[in-house]
Coordinates of N, CA and C and ligand atoms in Angstrom, one line a residue:
M22 N 0.8 -1.3 -0.1 CA 0.0 0.1 0.1 C 0.8 1.2 0.0
R23 N 0.6 1.9 -0.8 CA 1.5 3.5 -0.9 C 1.4 4.3 -0.1
K24 N 2.1 4.8 1.0 CA 1.9 5.5 2.2 C 1.4 7.2 1.6
V25 N 1.6 7.4 0.5 CA 1.0 9.1 0.6 C -0.3 8.8 -0.2
I26 N -1.2 10.0 0.3 CA -2.7 10.0 -0.4 C -2.5 10.8 -1.7
S27 N -2.8 10.0 -2.9 CA -2.7 10.5 -4.3 C -3.9 11.7 -4.3
I28 N -3.4 12.6 -5.0 CA -4.2 13.4 -5.3 C -4.6 13.7 -6.9
K29 N -6.0 13.4 -7.2 CA -6.1 13.3 -8.6 C -6.3 14.3 -9.6
T30 N -5.7 14.7 -10.6 CA -5.9 15.6 -11.5 C -7.3 15.5 -12.1
D31 N -7.8 16.6 -13.0 CA -9.3 16.5 -13.6 C -9.2 15.4 -14.5
E32 N -8.2 15.5 -15.3 CA -7.7 14.1 -16.6 C -7.9 12.8 -15.7
E33 N -7.4 12.5 -14.5 CA -7.5 11.3 -13.7 C -8.7 11.0 -13.3
L34 N -9.4 12.1 -12.7 CA -10.8 12.0 -12.2 C -11.4 11.7 -13.4
N35 N -11.6 12.2 -14.5 CA -12.2 11.5 -15.7 C -12.0 10.2 -15.8
L36 N -11.0 9.6 -15.8 CA -10.6 8.2 -16.1 C -11.5 7.5 -15.0
M37 N -11.1 7.8 -13.6 CA -11.9 7.2 -12.4 C -13.7 7.3 -12.9
R38 N -14.0 8.3 -13.1 CA -15.1 8.2 -13.3 C -15.5 7.1 -14.5
E39 N -15.2 7.4 -15.6 CA -15.4 6.3 -16.6 C -15.1 5.0 -15.9
S40 N -14.6 4.7 -15.2 CA -14.1 3.3 -14.7 C -15.2 2.9 -13.5
G41 N -15.7 4.1 -12.8 CA -17.0 3.6 -12.0 C -18.1 3.5 -12.6
H42 N -18.1 4.3 -13.6 CA -19.4 4.1 -14.5 C -19.8 2.7 -15.2
L43 N -18.7 2.2 -15.7 CA -18.6 0.9 -16.1 C -18.9 0.1 -15.1
L44 N -18.4 -0.1 -14.0 CA -18.6 -0.8 -12.6 C -20.3 -0.9 -12.3
A45 N -20.7 0.5 -12.3 CA -22.2 0.7 -11.9 C -23.0 -0.5 -12.8
K46 N -22.5 -0.5 -14.2 CA -23.3 -1.4 -15.3 C -22.9 -2.7 -14.9
V47 N -21.9 -3.2 -14.5 CA -21.5 -4.4 -13.9 C -22.9 -4.7 -12.5
H48 N -22.7 -3.9 -11.6 CA -23.6 -4.0 -10.6 C -25.2 -4.3 -10.9
D49 N -25.5 -4.0 -12.0 CA -26.8 -3.7 -12.4 C -27.2 -5.1 -13.0
E50 N -25.9 -5.8 -13.8 CA -25.9 -7.2 -14.4 C -26.0 -8.1 -13.3
L51 N -25.3 -8.1 -12.0 CA -25.1 -8.8 -11.1 C -26.7 -9.1 -10.4
H52 N -27.4 -7.6 -10.2 CA -28.6 -7.5 -9.5 C -29.5 -8.1 -10.5
A53 N -29.7 -8.3 -11.6 CA -30.6 -8.3 -12.4 C -30.5 -10.0 -12.6
A54 N -29.5 -10.7 -12.3 CA -29.1 -12.0 -12.4 C -29.7 -12.9 -10.7
V55 N -29.8 -11.9 -9.9 CA -30.2 -12.6 -8.6 C -31.5 -13.3 -8.8
R56 N -31.4 -14.3 -8.4 CA -32.9 -15.3 -8.2 C -32.4 -16.8 -7.5
P57 N -33.4 -17.4 -7.0 CA -33.2 -18.7 -6.3 C -32.7 -19.8 -7.2
G58 N -31.7 -20.6 -6.7 CA -31.3 -21.5 -8.0 C -30.5 -21.3 -8.5
I59 N -29.5 -19.8 -8.6 CA -28.2 -19.8 -9.4 C -27.4 -20.1 -8.4
S60 N -26.1 -20.4 -8.9 CA -24.9 -20.3 -8.1 C -24.1 -19.2 -8.0
T61 N -23.4 -19.3 -7.1 CA -22.3 -18.0 -7.1 C -21.3 -18.2 -8.1
L62 N -20.9 -19.4 -8.2 CA -20.4 -19.3 -9.5 C -20.7 -18.5 -11.1
E63 N -21.8 -18.9 -11.2 CA -22.5 -18.5 -12.3 C -22.6 -16.8 -12.1
L64 N -22.9 -16.5 -11.0 CA -22.8 -15.0 -10.8 C -21.5 -14.5 -11.0
D65 N -20.3 -15.3 -10.5 CA -19.2 -14.5 -10.9 C -18.9 -14.6 -12.6
E66 N -19.3 -15.4 -12.9 CA -18.9 -15.6 -14.5 C -20.0 -14.5 -15.3
I67 N -20.9 -14.2 -14.6 CA -21.6 -12.6 -15.4 C -21.1 -11.6 -15.1
G68 N -20.4 -11.4 -14.0 CA -19.8 -10.5 -13.8 C -18.3 -10.2 -14.2
E69 N -17.5 -11.4 -14.6 CA -16.6 -11.1 -15.0 C -16.8 -11.0 -16.7
K70 N -17.8 -11.5 -17.2 CA -18.1 -11.4 -18.7 C -18.2 -9.8 -19.0
T71 N -19.2 -9.5 -18.2 CA -19.7 -7.9 -17.9 C -18.6 -7.0 -18.2
I72 N -17.8 -7.4 -17.1 CA -16.4 -6.5 -16.7 C -15.5 -6.3 -18.4
R73 N -15.4 -7.3 -18.8 CA -14.5 -7.8 -20.0 C -15.1 -7.2 -21.0
A74 N -16.4 -7.5 -21.0 CA -17.2 -7.0 -22.5 C -17.1 -5.2 -22.4
L75 N -17.4 -4.6 -21.4 CA -17.3 -3.2 -21.1 C -15.6 -3.0 -21.4
G76 N -14.8 -3.7 -21.8 CA -13.4 -3.1 -21.8 C -12.8 -3.2 -20.4
G77 N -12.9 -3.4 -19.3 CA -12.5 -3.3 -17.9 C -11.5 -4.8 -17.8
I78 N -10.9 -4.4 -16.7 CA -9.9 -5.8 -16.3 C -10.7 -5.9 -14.7
P79 N -10.6 -7.3 -14.5 CA -11.5 -7.6 -13.2 C -10.3 -7.3 -11.8
N80 N -10.8 -6.3 -11.2 CA -9.3 -6.2 -10.2 C -9.3 -7.1 -9.0
C81 N -10.4 -8.1 -8.5 CA -10.3 -9.1 -7.7 C -9.6 -10.3 -8.1
K82 N -9.8 -10.6 -9.4 CA -9.3 -12.1 -10.1 C -7.6 -11.9 -9.7
N83 N -7.0 -12.9 -8.8 CA -6.0 -12.6 -8.6 C -5.1 -11.9 -7.7
Y84 N -5.8 -11.0 -7.3 CA -5.9 -10.2 -5.9 C -5.3 -10.8 -4.8
E85 N -3.9 -10.9 -4.4 CA -3.3 -12.0 -3.2 C -4.1 -13.1 -3.7
G86 N -4.3 -13.5 -5.0 CA -4.6 -14.8 -5.0 C -6.1 -15.3 -5.1
F87 N -7.0 -14.1 -4.8 CA -8.4 -14.3 -4.8 C -8.6 -15.2 -6.3
P88 N -9.4 -16.1 -6.4 CA -9.5 -17.0 -7.6 C -10.9 -16.5 -8.4
A89 N -11.2 -15.2 -8.1 CA -12.6 -15.2 -8.8 C -12.7 -13.5 -8.9
S90 N -13.4 -13.1 -9.8 CA -13.8 -11.7 -10.3 C -14.4 -11.0 -9.5
V91 N -15.6 -11.7 -8.8 CA -16.7 -11.1 -8.0 C -16.4 -11.7 -6.3
C92 N -16.4 -10.9 -5.4 CA -16.4 -11.5 -4.0 C -18.0 -11.8 -3.6
I93 N -18.5 -12.9 -3.5 CA -19.9 -13.3 -3.3 C -20.1 -13.7 -2.0
S94 N -20.8 -13.0 -0.9 CA -20.8 -13.4 0.5 C -22.3 -13.5 0.7
V95 N -22.9 -14.9 1.1 CA -24.1 -15.1 1.6 C -24.4 -14.9 2.7
N96 N -25.6 -14.4 3.1 CA -26.2 -14.3 4.6 C -25.0 -13.8 5.7
D97 N -24.5 -15.0 6.4 CA -23.6 -14.7 7.5 C -22.0 -14.3 7.0
E98 N -21.9 -14.1 5.8 CA -20.7 -14.1 5.1 C -20.6 -12.5 5.2
V99 N -19.5 -12.0 5.4 CA -19.6 -10.5 5.5 C -19.1 -10.0 4.4
V100 N -17.7 -10.6 3.8 CA -17.1 -10.0 2.3 C -16.1 -11.2 2.0
H101 N -15.6 -11.1 0.8 CA -14.9 -12.0 0.2 C -15.2 -13.4 0.3
G102 N -16.3 -13.5 0.1 CA -17.0 -15.0 -0.5 C -16.3 -15.7 -1.6
I103 N -16.0 -16.8 -1.8 CA -15.4 -17.6 -2.7 C -16.7 -17.6 -3.9
P104 N -17.0 -17.3 -5.1 CA -17.9 -18.4 -5.8 C -17.6 -19.6 -5.7
S105 N -18.7 -20.5 -6.0 CA -18.4 -22.0 -6.3 C -19.7 -22.1 -6.9
A106 N -19.9 -23.5 -7.7 CA -20.7 -24.2 -8.2 C -21.8 -24.6 -7.4
D107 N -21.1 -25.0 -6.1 CA -21.9 -26.0 -4.8 C -22.9 -24.7 -4.4
K108 N -22.7 -23.5 -4.3 CA -23.3 -22.4 -3.5 C -24.4 -21.8 -4.1
I109 N -25.5 -22.5 -3.8 CA -26.7 -22.0 -4.7 C -27.6 -21.2 -3.8
L110 N -28.1 -20.2 -4.2 CA -28.9 -19.1 -3.7 C -30.3 -19.5 -3.7
K111 N -31.2 -19.1 -2.4 CA -32.1 -19.8 -2.4 C -33.1 -18.5 -1.9
E112 N -34.4 -18.8 -1.9 CA -35.4 -17.9 -1.6 C -34.7 -17.4 -0.1
G113 N -35.0 -16.0 0.3 CA -35.0 -15.7 1.7 C -33.3 -15.5 2.1
D114 N -32.6 -15.7 0.9 CA -31.2 -15.5 1.3 C -30.7 -13.8 1.3
I115 N -30.0 -13.4 1.3 CA -29.3 -12.3 1.2 C -28.0 -12.4 0.8
V116 N -27.4 -11.8 -0.4 CA -26.0 -12.0 -1.2 C -25.7 -10.3 -1.6
T117 N -24.3 -10.5 -1.2 CA -23.4 -9.2 -1.7 C -22.2 -9.5 -2.6
F118 N -22.4 -8.5 -3.3 CA -21.3 -8.5 -4.5 C -20.1 -7.7 -4.1
D119 N -19.3 -7.7 -4.0 CA -18.1 -7.1 -4.0 C -17.2 -6.9 -5.2
T120 N -17.1 -6.2 -6.1 CA -16.2 -6.3 -7.5 C -16.0 -4.8 -7.6
G121 N -14.9 -4.8 -8.5 CA -13.9 -3.8 -9.1 C -13.4 -3.9 -10.2
L122 N -13.1 -2.7 -11.1 CA -12.4 -3.1 -12.3 C -11.2 -2.1 -12.6
I123 N -10.4 -2.5 -13.7 CA -9.4 -1.4 -13.9 C -10.1 -1.0 -15.4
Y124 N -9.9 0.1 -15.7 CA -10.2 0.8 -16.9 C -9.2 1.9 -17.2
K125 N -8.3 1.7 -18.1 CA -7.2 2.7 -18.7 C -6.2 3.0 -17.4
G126 N -6.2 1.9 -16.4 CA -5.2 2.1 -15.5 C -5.8 2.6 -14.4
Y127 N -7.1 2.8 -14.3 CA -7.8 3.4 -12.8 C -8.7 2.5 -12.3
H128 N -8.7 2.1 -11.1 CA -9.7 1.2 -10.4 C -10.8 1.9 -9.8
S129 N -11.9 1.1 -10.0 CA -13.2 1.0 -9.3 C -13.2 0.3 -8.4
D130 N -14.2 0.4 -7.4 CA -14.6 -0.6 -6.5 C -15.9 -0.4 -5.9
A131 N -17.0 -1.2 -5.9 CA -18.2 -1.0 -5.1 C -19.0 -2.2 -4.6
A132 N -19.8 -2.1 -3.7 CA -20.4 -3.4 -3.3 C -22.0 -3.1 -2.8
R133 N -23.0 -4.4 -3.1 CA -24.2 -4.1 -3.0 C -24.4 -5.3 -2.3
T134 N -25.7 -5.1 -1.1 CA -26.2 -6.5 -0.8 C -27.7 -6.4 -1.4
W135 N -28.0 -7.5 -1.5 CA -29.7 -7.8 -2.3 C -30.2 -8.8 -1.5
G136 N -31.5 -8.7 -1.6 CA -32.4 -9.9 -1.0 C -32.7 -11.1 -2.3
V137 N -32.7 -12.3 -1.8 CA -33.0 -13.3 -3.0 C -34.5 -13.6 -2.8
G138 N -35.1 -13.3 -3.8 CA -36.4 -13.7 -3.8 C -37.5 -12.6 -2.6
K139 N -38.4 -13.4 -1.6 CA -38.9 -12.3 -0.7 C -38.1 -12.7 0.9
I140 N -37.6 -11.7 1.3 CA -36.6 -11.9 2.6 C -37.2 -11.3 3.7
S141 N -37.0 -11.7 4.8 CA -37.5 -11.1 6.0 C -37.3 -9.5 6.3
D142 N -38.5 -8.8 6.7 CA -38.5 -7.4 7.0 C -37.1 -7.2 7.9
E143 N -36.7 -7.8 8.8 CA -35.2 -7.5 9.7 C -34.1 -7.7 8.5
A144 N -34.2 -8.7 7.7 CA -33.0 -8.5 6.8 C -32.8 -7.3 5.7
Q145 N -34.3 -6.8 5.3 CA -34.5 -5.7 4.6 C -34.0 -4.5 5.5
Q146 N -34.1 -4.6 6.8 CA -33.9 -3.3 7.0 C -32.2 -3.3 7.3
L147 N -31.6 -4.5 7.6 CA -30.2 -4.3 7.6 C -29.3 -3.8 6.8
I148 N -30.0 -4.4 5.3 CA -29.9 -3.9 4.1 C -29.7 -2.2 3.8
D149 N -31.0 -1.9 4.3 CA -31.3 -0.6 4.0 C -30.6 0.3 4.8
V150 N -30.4 0.2 6.2 CA -29.8 0.8 6.9 C -28.2 1.0 6.7
T151 N -27.5 -0.4 6.1 CA -26.3 -0.5 5.9 C -25.8 0.6 4.8
R152 N -27.2 0.6 3.9 CA -26.9 1.7 2.6 C -26.9 3.2 3.2
E153 N -27.9 3.5 3.7 CA -28.2 4.9 4.4 C -27.2 5.2 5.3
S154 N -26.3 4.6 6.1 CA -25.1 4.6 6.7 C -23.9 5.0 5.7
F155 N -23.8 4.4 4.6 CA -22.8 5.1 3.4 C -23.0 6.7 3.2
F156 N -24.6 6.9 3.1 CA -24.9 8.0 2.2 C -24.9 8.9 3.6
E157 N -24.9 8.7 4.8 CA -24.7 9.7 6.3 C -23.3 10.2 6.0
G158 N -22.2 8.9 5.9 CA -21.0 8.8 6.2 C -20.4 10.0 5.3
I159 N -20.8 10.1 3.6 CA -20.3 10.9 2.8 C -20.7 12.1 2.8
K160 N -22.0 12.5 3.4 CA -22.3 13.8 3.8 C -21.2 14.8 4.2
M161 N -20.4 14.1 4.9 CA -19.0 14.8 5.8 C -17.7 14.6 4.7
A162 N -18.1 13.8 3.8 CA -17.1 13.7 3.0 C -16.7 15.1 1.8
K163 N -16.0 16.1 2.6 CA -16.1 17.1 1.7 C -14.6 17.9 2.2
A164 N -14.0 18.5 1.1 CA -12.9 19.4 1.3 C -12.6 20.2 2.5
G165 N -11.7 20.1 3.5 CA -11.5 20.8 4.7 C -12.3 20.0 5.9
N166 N -13.1 19.0 5.6 CA -13.7 18.1 6.7 C -12.2 17.1 7.2
R167 N -12.5 16.4 8.0 CA -11.2 15.5 8.3 C -12.0 14.1 8.0
L168 N -11.1 13.3 7.7 CA -11.5 11.8 7.3 C -12.1 11.0 8.1
Y169 N -12.0 11.3 9.4 CA -12.8 10.4 10.4 C -14.1 11.1 10.6
D170 N -14.2 12.2 10.3 CA -15.6 13.0 10.5 C -16.8 11.6 9.6
I171 N -16.2 11.1 8.6 CA -17.1 10.2 7.8 C -17.2 9.0 8.8
S172 N -16.2 8.5 9.5 CA -16.1 7.3 10.3 C -17.4 7.3 11.4
K173 N -17.3 8.6 11.9 CA -18.1 9.0 13.2 C -19.8 9.0 12.4
A174 N -19.7 9.5 11.6 CA -21.2 9.6 11.0 C -21.9 8.5 10.8
I175 N -21.0 7.6 10.4 CA -21.6 5.8 10.2 C -21.6 5.3 11.6
D176 N -20.7 5.7 12.2 CA -21.3 4.9 13.7 C -22.3 5.7 14.1
N177 N -22.7 6.8 14.0 CA -23.5 7.3 14.9 C -24.7 7.1 14.2
Y178 N -25.0 6.7 12.8 CA -26.1 6.6 12.3 C -26.6 5.0 12.8
I179 N -25.4 4.3 12.9 CA -25.6 2.7 12.9 C -26.3 2.5 14.3
K180 N -25.5 3.2 15.1 CA -25.7 3.2 16.8 C -27.2 2.6 17.1
P181 N -28.0 3.6 16.9 CA -29.4 3.4 17.4 C -30.4 1.9 17.3
Y182 N -29.5 1.2 16.0 CA -29.9 0.2 15.4 C -29.5 -1.1 16.4
G183 N -28.4 -0.9 17.1 CA -28.0 -2.0 17.6 C -27.1 -2.9 16.9
Y184 N -26.6 -2.7 15.5 CA -26.1 -3.4 14.9 C -24.6 -3.6 15.0
G185 N -23.7 -4.5 14.8 CA -22.3 -4.5 15.0 C -21.7 -4.1 13.7
I186 N -20.7 -3.1 14.1 CA -20.3 -2.4 12.6 C -18.8 -3.0 12.5
V187 N -18.3 -3.9 11.9 CA -17.2 -4.7 11.6 C -16.0 -3.7 11.8
R188 N -14.9 -4.0 12.5 CA -13.7 -3.3 12.5 C -12.4 -3.9 12.0
E189 N -12.5 -5.3 11.5 CA -11.2 -5.7 11.1 C -11.0 -5.3 9.5
L190 N -12.2 -4.8 9.1 CA -12.0 -4.4 7.6 C -12.5 -2.9 7.3
T191 N -12.0 -2.1 6.3 CA -11.9 -0.6 6.6 C -12.2 -0.4 5.0
G192 N -12.8 0.7 4.7 CA -12.5 1.4 3.2 C -11.1 1.6 3.1
H193 N -10.9 2.3 1.8 CA -9.6 2.9 1.6 C -9.2 3.8 0.5
G194 N -8.3 4.3 0.2 CA -8.3 5.2 -0.8 C -8.1 4.3 -2.2
I195 N -7.9 4.7 -3.3 CA -8.3 4.0 -4.8 C -7.6 5.0 -5.8
G196 N -7.0 4.5 -6.6 CA -6.6 5.2 -7.9 C -6.0 4.2 -8.9
T197 N -4.6 4.4 -8.9 CA -3.9 3.3 -9.9 C -3.8 2.1 -9.2
S198 N -3.7 2.1 -8.0 CA -4.3 0.9 -7.1 C -5.3 0.6 -6.5
L199 N -5.8 -0.9 -6.5 CA -7.0 -0.7 -5.5 C -6.8 -0.2 -4.2
H200 N -6.2 -0.6 -3.6 CA -6.1 -0.2 -2.1 C -5.0 0.8 -2.0
E201 N -5.1 2.0 -1.9 CA -4.2 3.1 -1.4 C -4.4 3.8 0.0
E202 N -3.7 4.6 0.6 CA -3.9 5.2 1.5 C -5.1 6.3 1.3
P203 N -5.9 6.3 2.5 CA -5.9 6.4 3.9 C -7.1 5.2 4.0
M204 N -6.8 4.5 5.2 CA -7.7 3.2 5.5 C -9.0 4.4 5.8
V205 N -10.2 4.0 5.7 CA -11.4 4.6 5.9 C -12.0 3.7 7.0
P206 N -12.2 3.7 8.5 CA -12.7 3.0 9.1 C -14.2 3.3 9.1
N207 N -15.1 2.5 9.6 CA -16.3 2.7 9.6 C -17.1 3.1 11.1
F208 N -16.2 3.1 12.0 CA -16.7 3.4 13.4 C -16.0 4.7 14.3
K209 N -16.1 5.1 15.1 CA -15.5 6.4 15.6 C -14.2 6.0 15.9
Q210 N -13.4 7.0 15.6 CA -12.0 7.1 15.8 C -11.8 8.0 16.9
W211 N -10.6 8.1 17.7 CA -10.5 9.3 18.8 C -9.2 9.9 18.1
R212 N -9.5 10.3 16.9 CA -8.6 11.6 16.5 C -9.6 12.1 15.0
R213 N -8.9 13.0 14.7 CA -9.7 13.5 13.6 C -9.2 13.0 11.9
G214 N -8.0 12.4 11.8 CA -7.6 12.1 10.5 C -7.2 13.3 9.7
V215 N -6.9 12.7 8.6 CA -6.4 13.8 7.6 C -7.2 14.4 7.1
K216 N -7.1 15.8 6.9 CA -7.9 16.9 6.1 C -8.1 16.3 4.6
L217 N -9.8 16.4 4.4 CA -9.8 16.0 3.0 C -9.7 17.2 2.0
Q218 N -9.3 16.7 1.1 CA -8.8 17.6 -0.2 C -9.5 17.2 -1.6
K219 N -10.0 18.4 -2.2 CA -10.3 17.8 -3.8 C -9.3 17.1 -4.3
G220 N -9.7 16.0 -5.1 CA -9.0 15.0 -5.8 C -8.7 13.9 -5.0
M221 N -9.0 13.8 -3.7 CA -8.9 12.7 -3.4 C -9.8 11.6 -3.7
T222 N -9.6 10.4 -3.9 CA -10.7 9.5 -4.1 C -10.6 8.1 -3.1
I223 N -11.6 7.9 -2.5 CA -11.7 6.8 -1.5 C -13.2 6.1 -1.6
C224 N -12.9 4.7 -1.1 CA -14.3 3.9 -1.0 C -14.3 4.0 0.5
V225 N -15.5 4.2 0.5 CA -16.3 4.2 1.6 C -17.2 2.9 1.7
E226 N -17.0 1.9 2.6 CA -17.7 0.8 2.7 C -18.2 0.2 3.9
P227 N -19.1 0.6 4.5 CA -19.7 -0.1 5.6 C -20.2 -1.2 5.9
M228 N -19.5 -2.5 6.2 CA -19.9 -3.6 6.8 C -20.5 -3.7 8.1
I229 N -21.9 -4.3 8.2 CA -22.7 -4.3 9.3 C -23.2 -5.4 9.5
A230 N -23.4 -6.1 10.8 CA -23.9 -7.4 11.3 C -24.9 -7.0 12.0
M231 N -26.0 -7.6 11.7 CA -27.3 -7.6 12.6 C -26.9 -8.1 13.7
G232 N -26.4 -9.0 14.2 CA -25.9 -8.9 15.5 C -24.5 -8.3 16.0
Q233 N -23.5 -9.2 16.7 CA -22.4 -8.9 17.3 C -21.2 -8.5 16.0
R234 N -20.2 -7.4 16.3 CA -19.6 -6.8 15.2 C -18.4 -8.0 15.2
Y235 N -18.4 -9.0 15.7 CA -16.9 -10.0 15.6 C -16.9 -10.7 14.3
V236 N -16.0 -10.9 13.9 CA -15.9 -11.8 12.6 C -14.8 -12.4 12.8
G237 N -14.7 -13.4 12.0 CA -13.7 -14.6 12.0 C -13.5 -15.1 10.2
W238 N -12.1 -15.6 9.9 CA -12.1 -16.2 8.7 C -12.4 -17.3 8.6
L239 N -12.7 -18.0 7.5 CA -13.0 -19.6 7.3 C -11.7 -19.9 6.7
D240 N -11.7 -21.3 6.7 CA -10.3 -21.9 6.3 C -9.7 -21.7 5.0
D241 N -10.9 -21.2 4.0 CA -10.2 -20.9 2.9 C -9.2 -19.6 2.7
D242 N -9.2 -19.1 4.0 CA -8.7 -17.8 4.2 C -8.8 -16.5 3.8
W243 N -10.2 -16.8 3.0 CA -10.9 -15.4 2.4 C -12.0 -15.0 2.9
T244 N -13.2 -15.9 3.1 CA -14.5 -15.7 3.4 C -14.6 -15.3 5.1
V245 N -14.8 -14.3 5.1 CA -15.2 -13.1 6.2 C -16.6 -13.6 7.0
V246 N -16.7 -14.2 8.1 CA -18.2 -14.5 8.4 C -18.3 -13.8 9.8
T247 N -19.6 -13.8 10.5 CA -19.8 -13.6 11.6 C -19.5 -14.2 12.4
V248 N -19.1 -14.2 13.5 CA -18.8 -15.1 14.7 C -20.0 -15.6 15.3
D249 N -21.2 -15.0 15.3 CA -22.2 -15.1 16.3 C -23.6 -15.6 15.0
G250 N -23.1 -15.8 13.7 CA -24.0 -16.2 12.5 C -24.8 -15.5 12.2
S251 N -24.9 -14.0 13.0 CA -25.9 -13.3 12.2 C -25.8 -12.7 10.7
L252 N -26.7 -12.0 10.4 CA -26.7 -11.8 8.7 C -25.6 -10.6 8.7
A253 N -25.4 -10.3 7.8 CA -24.6 -9.1 7.4 C -24.6 -8.5 5.9
A254 N -24.6 -7.0 5.8 CA -24.6 -6.3 4.9 C -23.5 -5.5 4.6
H255 N -23.4 -4.8 3.2 CA -22.1 -4.3 3.0 C -22.6 -3.5 1.8
Y256 N -22.4 -2.1 1.8 CA -22.5 -1.3 0.8 C -21.2 -0.4 0.5
E257 N -20.8 -0.2 -0.7 CA -19.6 0.3 -1.1 C -19.8 1.3 -2.3
N258 N -19.3 2.4 -2.4 CA -19.2 3.3 -3.6 C -17.8 3.8 -3.8
T259 N -17.0 4.0 -4.8 CA -15.7 5.0 -5.0 C -16.5 6.3 -5.1
I260 N -15.7 7.1 -4.2 CA -16.3 8.6 -4.4 C -15.1 9.6 -4.8
A261 N -15.5 10.8 -5.0 CA -14.2 11.4 -4.9 C -14.4 12.8 -4.4
I262 N -13.4 13.4 -4.0 CA -13.7 14.8 -3.1 C -13.4 15.5 -4.0
T263 N -14.6 16.6 -3.8 CA -14.4 17.9 -5.0 C -14.5 19.1 -4.2
D264 N -14.9 20.3 -4.7 CA -15.1 21.6 -4.1 C -16.3 21.6 -3.2
G265 N -17.1 20.5 -3.6 CA -18.5 20.7 -3.0 C -18.9 19.5 -2.4
E266 N -20.0 18.9 -3.1 CA -20.6 17.4 -2.5 C -19.5 16.7 -2.9
P267 N -19.7 15.5 -2.6 CA -18.8 14.5 -3.0 C -19.3 13.7 -4.3
E268 N -18.5 13.2 -5.4 CA -19.1 12.8 -6.5 C -19.0 11.0 -6.1
I269 N -20.2 10.7 -6.2 CA -20.2 8.9 -6.3 C -19.9 8.6 -7.8
L270 N -18.8 8.3 -7.8 CA -18.3 7.7 -9.1 C -18.9 6.2 -9.6
T271 N -19.3 5.4 -8.6 CA -19.8 3.9 -9.0 C -21.4 4.1 -9.3
I272 N -22.0 5.2 -9.1 CA -23.6 5.3 -9.5 C -23.7 6.0 -10.6
I273 N -24.5 5.6 -11.6 CA -24.7 6.5 -12.7 C -26.0 7.4 -12.6
Ligands
MF3_320 N1 -13.4 -5.2 -3.3 C1 -12.8 -5.8 -2.4 C2 -12.0 -5.1 -1.4 O1 -11.8 -3.8 -1.4 C3 -11.7 -6.7 -3.3 C4 -10.9 -7.5 -2.3 S1 -9.8 -8.4 -3.1 C5 -10.5 -9.7 -3.0 O2 -12.0 -5.6 -0.2 F1 -9.4 -10.5 -3.5 F2 -10.9 -10.1 -2.4 F3 -11.0 -9.6 -4.5
CO321 CO1 -13.2 -1.7 -1.2

């Protein structure tokens, strides 16, 4: 991970935006494919095909050995689930797609959680609140504010629901590498963090458990699950700090 926070020029931001907009289309395709009976391997194939058809390169594939293009995490899996032909979605599940691509040298990264068929009201609320916490967080993502203002806003938004905020994984800077400085935690810090500047591009990605915040790794060394077995949701976009409101690069 590079130790300086890269500041993108307007030309670079244009490329980040193109990369992000392509990724938004990939997520649309993935969402449209969600149904009971489909395997997570089939979904990964749809994701990879779409990324390549759009002229992108999947940035998850082979990342530190990750074997697929889309991290697909079901129910109590928080992130980094490995797609498999044996893993078949069923009605009532929740499924998270976390994926990204490289376009003209620039990375984009985004995650979404969806219900499979009809899901419980509790599961839908977890998904909705996780997404809302992202939007609360990025209200603070303005030049002159501090990085951990974002973290605090997410934490404050989640707190009344009693959900667990995962701490072991965080958001991150992004640009010509998938993971750059700075780390972007989703819980309150006891310092302010760096000053946000126009041209910074970061991924804000709350990972929220319905129960406790504790997570563990399965023996595949990738899949992160909640220790208490509770459902988890994830919502992520790549955003750019501007002179005014943040620009969400991975939503069209
Ligand atoms: N988008 C994921 C992240 O930022 C990708 C991780 S790399 C992978 O955590 F190898 F897990 F795909
Ligand atoms: Co990310």
